[in-house]
Tab-separated table of C-alpha atoms and ligand atoms in Angstrom:
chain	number	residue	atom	x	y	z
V	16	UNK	CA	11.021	-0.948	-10.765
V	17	UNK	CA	8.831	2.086	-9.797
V	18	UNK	CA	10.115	3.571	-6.156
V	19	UNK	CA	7.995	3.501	-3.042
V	20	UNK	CA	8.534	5.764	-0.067
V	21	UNK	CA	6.122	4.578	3.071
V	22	UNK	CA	5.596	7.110	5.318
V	23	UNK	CA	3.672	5.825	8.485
V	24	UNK	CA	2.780	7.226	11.916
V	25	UNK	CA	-0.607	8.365	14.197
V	26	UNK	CA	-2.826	11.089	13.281
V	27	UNK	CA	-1.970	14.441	13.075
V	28	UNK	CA	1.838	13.421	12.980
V	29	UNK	CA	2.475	15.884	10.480
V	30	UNK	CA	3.301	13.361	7.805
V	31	UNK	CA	0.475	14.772	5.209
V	32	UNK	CA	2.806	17.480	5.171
V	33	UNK	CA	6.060	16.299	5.136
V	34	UNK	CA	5.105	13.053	2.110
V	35	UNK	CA	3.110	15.689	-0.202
V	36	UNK	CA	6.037	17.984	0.039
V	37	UNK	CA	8.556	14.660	-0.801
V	38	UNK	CA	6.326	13.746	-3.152
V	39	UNK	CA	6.860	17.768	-4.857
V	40	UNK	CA	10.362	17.766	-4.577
V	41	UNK	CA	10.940	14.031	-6.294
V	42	UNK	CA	8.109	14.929	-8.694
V	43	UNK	CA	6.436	11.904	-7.549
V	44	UNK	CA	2.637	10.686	-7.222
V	45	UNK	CA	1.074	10.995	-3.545
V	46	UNK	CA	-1.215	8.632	-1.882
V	47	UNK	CA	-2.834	10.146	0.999
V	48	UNK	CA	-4.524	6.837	1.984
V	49	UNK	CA	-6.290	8.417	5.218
V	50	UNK	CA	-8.526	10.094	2.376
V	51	UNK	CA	-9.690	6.718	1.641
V	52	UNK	CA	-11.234	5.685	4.955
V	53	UNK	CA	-12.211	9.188	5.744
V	54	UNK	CA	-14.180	9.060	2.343
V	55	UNK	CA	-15.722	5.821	3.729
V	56	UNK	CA	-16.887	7.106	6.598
V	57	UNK	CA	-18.054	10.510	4.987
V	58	UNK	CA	-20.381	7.919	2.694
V	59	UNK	CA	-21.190	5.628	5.531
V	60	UNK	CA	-22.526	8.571	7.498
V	61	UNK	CA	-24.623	10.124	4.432
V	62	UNK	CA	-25.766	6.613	3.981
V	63	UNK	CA	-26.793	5.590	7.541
V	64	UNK	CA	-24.222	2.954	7.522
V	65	UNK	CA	-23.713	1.384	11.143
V	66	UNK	CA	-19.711	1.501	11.472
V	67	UNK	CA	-19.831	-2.695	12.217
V	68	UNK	CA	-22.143	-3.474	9.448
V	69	UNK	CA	-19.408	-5.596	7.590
V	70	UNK	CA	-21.729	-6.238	4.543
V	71	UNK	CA	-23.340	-2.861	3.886
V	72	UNK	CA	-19.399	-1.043	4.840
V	73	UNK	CA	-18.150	-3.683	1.986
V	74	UNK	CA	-20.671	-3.328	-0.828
V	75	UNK	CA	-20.448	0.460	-0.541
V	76	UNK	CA	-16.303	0.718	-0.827
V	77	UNK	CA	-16.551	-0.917	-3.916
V	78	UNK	CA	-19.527	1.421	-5.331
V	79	UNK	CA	-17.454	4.300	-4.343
V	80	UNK	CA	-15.834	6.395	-7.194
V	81	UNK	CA	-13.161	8.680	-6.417
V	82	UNK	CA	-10.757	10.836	-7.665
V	83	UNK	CA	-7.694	12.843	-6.613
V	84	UNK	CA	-7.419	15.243	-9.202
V	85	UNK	CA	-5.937	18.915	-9.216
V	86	UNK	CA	-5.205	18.955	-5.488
V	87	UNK	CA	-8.900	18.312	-5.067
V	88	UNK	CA	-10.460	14.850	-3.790
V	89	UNK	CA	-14.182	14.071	-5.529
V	90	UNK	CA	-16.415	11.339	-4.295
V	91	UNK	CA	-18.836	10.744	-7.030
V	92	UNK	CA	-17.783	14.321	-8.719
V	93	UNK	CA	-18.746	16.170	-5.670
V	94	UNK	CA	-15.842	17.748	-4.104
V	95	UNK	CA	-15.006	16.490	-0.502
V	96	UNK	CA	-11.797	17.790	-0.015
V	97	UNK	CA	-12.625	20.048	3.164
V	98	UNK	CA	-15.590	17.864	4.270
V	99	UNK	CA	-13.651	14.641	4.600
V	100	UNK	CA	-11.553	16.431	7.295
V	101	UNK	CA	-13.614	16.971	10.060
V	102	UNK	CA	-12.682	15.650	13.736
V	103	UNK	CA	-16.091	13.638	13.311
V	104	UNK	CA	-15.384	11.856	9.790
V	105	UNK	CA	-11.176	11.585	11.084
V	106	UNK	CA	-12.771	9.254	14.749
V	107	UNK	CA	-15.407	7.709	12.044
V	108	UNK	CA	-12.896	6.568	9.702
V	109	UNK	CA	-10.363	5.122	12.270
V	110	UNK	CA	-13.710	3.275	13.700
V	111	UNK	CA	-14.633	2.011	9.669
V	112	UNK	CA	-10.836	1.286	9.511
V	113	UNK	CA	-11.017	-1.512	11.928
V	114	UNK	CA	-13.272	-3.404	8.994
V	115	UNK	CA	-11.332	-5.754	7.280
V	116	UNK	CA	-13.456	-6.121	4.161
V	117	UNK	CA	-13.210	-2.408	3.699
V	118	UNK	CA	-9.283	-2.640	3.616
V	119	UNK	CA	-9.162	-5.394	1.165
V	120	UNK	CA	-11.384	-3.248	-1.219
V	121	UNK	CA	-8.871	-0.384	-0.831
V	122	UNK	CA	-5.850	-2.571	-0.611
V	123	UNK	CA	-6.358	-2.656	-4.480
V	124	UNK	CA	-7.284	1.014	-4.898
V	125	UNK	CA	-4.230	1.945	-3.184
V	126	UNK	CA	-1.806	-0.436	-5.037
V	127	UNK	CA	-3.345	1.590	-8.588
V	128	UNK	CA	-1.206	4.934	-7.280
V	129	UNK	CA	1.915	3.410	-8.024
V	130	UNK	CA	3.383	4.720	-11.235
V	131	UNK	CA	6.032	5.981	-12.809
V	132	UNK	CA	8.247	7.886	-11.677
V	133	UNK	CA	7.442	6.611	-7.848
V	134	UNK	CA	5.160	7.476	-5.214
V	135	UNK	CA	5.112	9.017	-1.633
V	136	UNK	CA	2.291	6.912	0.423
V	137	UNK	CA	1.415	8.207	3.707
V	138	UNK	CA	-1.193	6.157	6.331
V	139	UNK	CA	-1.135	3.466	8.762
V	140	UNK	CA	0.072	0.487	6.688
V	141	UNK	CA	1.919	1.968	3.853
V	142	UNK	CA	5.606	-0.393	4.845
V	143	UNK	CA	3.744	-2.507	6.882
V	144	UNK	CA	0.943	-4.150	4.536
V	145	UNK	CA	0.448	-2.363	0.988
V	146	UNK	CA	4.148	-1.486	0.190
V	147	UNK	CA	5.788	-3.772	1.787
V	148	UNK	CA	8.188	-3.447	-0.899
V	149	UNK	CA	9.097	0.010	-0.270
V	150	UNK	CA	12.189	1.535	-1.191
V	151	UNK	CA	12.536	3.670	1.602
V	152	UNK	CA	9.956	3.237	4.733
V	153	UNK	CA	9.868	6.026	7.703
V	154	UNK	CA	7.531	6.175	10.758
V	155	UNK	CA	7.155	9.793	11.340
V	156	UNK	CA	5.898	10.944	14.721
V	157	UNK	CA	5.401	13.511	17.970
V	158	UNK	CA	4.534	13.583	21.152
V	159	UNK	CA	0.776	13.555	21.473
V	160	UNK	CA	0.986	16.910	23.123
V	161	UNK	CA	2.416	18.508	20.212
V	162	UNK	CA	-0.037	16.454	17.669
V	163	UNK	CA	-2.631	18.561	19.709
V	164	UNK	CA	-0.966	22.165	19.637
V	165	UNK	CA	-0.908	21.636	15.587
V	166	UNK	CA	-4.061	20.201	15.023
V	167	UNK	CA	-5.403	23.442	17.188
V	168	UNK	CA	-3.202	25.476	15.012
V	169	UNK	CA	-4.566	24.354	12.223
V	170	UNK	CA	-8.099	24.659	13.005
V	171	UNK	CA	-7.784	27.744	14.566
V	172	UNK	CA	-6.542	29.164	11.109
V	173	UNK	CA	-8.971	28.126	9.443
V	174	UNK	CA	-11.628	29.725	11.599
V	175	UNK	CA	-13.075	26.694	13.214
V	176	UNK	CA	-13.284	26.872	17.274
V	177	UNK	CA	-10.891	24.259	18.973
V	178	UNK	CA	-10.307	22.857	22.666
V	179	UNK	CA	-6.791	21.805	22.811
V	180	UNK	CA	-7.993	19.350	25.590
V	181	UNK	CA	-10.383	17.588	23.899
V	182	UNK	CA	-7.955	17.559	20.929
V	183	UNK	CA	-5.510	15.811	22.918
V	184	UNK	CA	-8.352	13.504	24.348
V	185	UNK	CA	-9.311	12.542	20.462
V	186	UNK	CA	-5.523	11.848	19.229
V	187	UNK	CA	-5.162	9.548	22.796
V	188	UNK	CA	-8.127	7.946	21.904
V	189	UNK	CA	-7.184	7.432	17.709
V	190	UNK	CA	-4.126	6.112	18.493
V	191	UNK	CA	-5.266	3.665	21.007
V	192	UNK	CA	-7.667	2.333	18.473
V	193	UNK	CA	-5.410	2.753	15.508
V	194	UNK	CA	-2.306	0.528	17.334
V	195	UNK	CA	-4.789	-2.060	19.144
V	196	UNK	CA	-6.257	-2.990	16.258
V	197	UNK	CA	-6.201	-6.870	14.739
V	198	UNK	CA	-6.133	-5.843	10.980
V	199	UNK	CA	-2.820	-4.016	10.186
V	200	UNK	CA	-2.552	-1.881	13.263
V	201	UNK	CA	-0.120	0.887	13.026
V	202	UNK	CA	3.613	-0.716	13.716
V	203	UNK	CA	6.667	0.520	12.808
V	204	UNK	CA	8.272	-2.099	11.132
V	205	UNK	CA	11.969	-3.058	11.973
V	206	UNK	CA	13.283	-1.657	8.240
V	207	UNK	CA	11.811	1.771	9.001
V	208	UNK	CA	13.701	4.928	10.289
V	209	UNK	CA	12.159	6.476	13.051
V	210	UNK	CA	11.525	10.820	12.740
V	211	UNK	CA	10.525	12.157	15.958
V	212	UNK	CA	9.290	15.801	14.597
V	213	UNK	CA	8.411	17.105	17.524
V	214	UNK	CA	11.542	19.802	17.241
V	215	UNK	CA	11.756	19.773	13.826
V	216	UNK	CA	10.076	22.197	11.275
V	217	UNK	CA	8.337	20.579	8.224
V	218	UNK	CA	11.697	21.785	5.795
V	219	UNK	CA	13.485	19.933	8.357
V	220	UNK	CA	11.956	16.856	8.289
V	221	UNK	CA	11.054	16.942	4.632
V	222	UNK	CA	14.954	17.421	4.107
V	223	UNK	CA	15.285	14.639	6.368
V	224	UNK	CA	13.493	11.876	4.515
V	225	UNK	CA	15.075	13.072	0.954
V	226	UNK	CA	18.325	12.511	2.505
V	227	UNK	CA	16.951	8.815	3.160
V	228	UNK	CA	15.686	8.497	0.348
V	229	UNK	CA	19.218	9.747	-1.481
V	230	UNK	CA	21.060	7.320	0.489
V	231	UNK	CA	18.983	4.567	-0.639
V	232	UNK	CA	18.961	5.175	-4.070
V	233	UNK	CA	22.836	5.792	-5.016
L	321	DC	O1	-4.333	9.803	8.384
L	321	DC	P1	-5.762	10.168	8.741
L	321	DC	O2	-5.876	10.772	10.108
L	321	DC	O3	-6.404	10.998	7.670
L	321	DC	O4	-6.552	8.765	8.764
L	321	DC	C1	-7.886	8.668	9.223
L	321	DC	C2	-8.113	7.276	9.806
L	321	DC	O5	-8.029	6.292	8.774
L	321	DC	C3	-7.072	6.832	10.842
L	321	DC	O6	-7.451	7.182	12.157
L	321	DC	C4	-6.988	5.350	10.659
L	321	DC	C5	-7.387	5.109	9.239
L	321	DC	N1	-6.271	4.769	8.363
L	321	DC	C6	-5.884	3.456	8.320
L	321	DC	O7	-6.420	2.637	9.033
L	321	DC	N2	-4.913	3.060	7.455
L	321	DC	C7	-4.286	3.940	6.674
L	321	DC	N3	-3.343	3.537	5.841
L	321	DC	C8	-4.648	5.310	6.735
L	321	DC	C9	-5.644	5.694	7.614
């Protein structure tokens, strides 16, 4: 049996963080499944692609070939890694992720990252939908005002110009179409633990979910 810990909750939650740094400490495989659809849209975009044209949106999932590989994410061995994470391609891909033929093609791409030992998988649908038999399943979350202060942290350190009020707008906005959604909308599902991280630092919360995890295992 290879161990699955789902860690679900709205953008810029904070649980890239906190499931890459699990993912370290257990010396486990990491499926940042947001990649995915962002890669989508970053395609769909290059391509023209209409974000309701169901056909088009399908045929070019499948054609897609990526890679995680050395902390670096290729699309067609062109390195997207800082590309994919644009505000733009983040409101693009929660648009794309709406299409259900896109999330069958990626159901199965997703589903390939679990191996031995075990993996972290952080999204949307990780407990819900693609590991629904997870091990361990945790909606991580924060208020949306706090979501916004560390998104603007983050850009900000990275040089990019940021208005915290149209951050906050955005992350309103994803979640509303991220929750409403008909295919797999972001839940948390009864057998999950709920992390508020709003006062927590990431070692705190990281700490947190191995604890879970510990618990679950012995
Ligand atoms: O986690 P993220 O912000 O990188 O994800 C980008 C978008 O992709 C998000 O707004 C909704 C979609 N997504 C999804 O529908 N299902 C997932 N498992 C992960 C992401």
């Amino acid at each position: 049996m290879i161990p699955v810990i789902a860690i679900d909750g709205p953008s810029a939650s904070g649980k890239g963080t906190v499931a890459q740094r699990v993912a370290e400490k257990l010396n486990f495989h990491y499926l940042d499944s947001g990649a995915l659809y962002r890669i989508v849209a970053l395609s769909a975009q290059f391509q023209g692609i209409g974000e309701t044209d169901e056909n088009k949106l399908n045929q070019l999932t499948k054609s897609l070939r990526i890679e995680f590989k050395e902390g670096k994410i290729l699309l067609n061995k062109q390195d997207v890694t800082e590309s994919i994470r644009s505000e733009e391609c983040g409101i693009l891909a929660s648009k794309i992720a709406a299409v259900k033929s896109v999330r069958d093609v990626l159901m199965n791409v997703q589903h390939q990252f679990k191996q031995h030992p075990g993996l972290v998988a952080d999204g949307r649908d990780m407990g819900s939908v693609v590991f629904p038999e997870s091990m361990l399943k945790i909606f991580l979350t924060a208020t949306p005002e706090i979501r916004a202060q560390r998104r603007y942290n983050q850009l900000i350190n990275k040089g990019i110009s940021a208005n915290i009020n149209d951050l906050l707008q955005d992350i309103l906005e994803r979640d509303r179409r991220d929750l409403t959604r008909k295919e797999s909308p972001l839940k948390q599902t009864p057998d999950a633990h709920f992390l508020d991280t709003s006062a927590l630092t990431i070692d705190q919360a990281v700490n947190q979910v191995i604890q879970w995890f510990s618990d679950v295992s012995n």
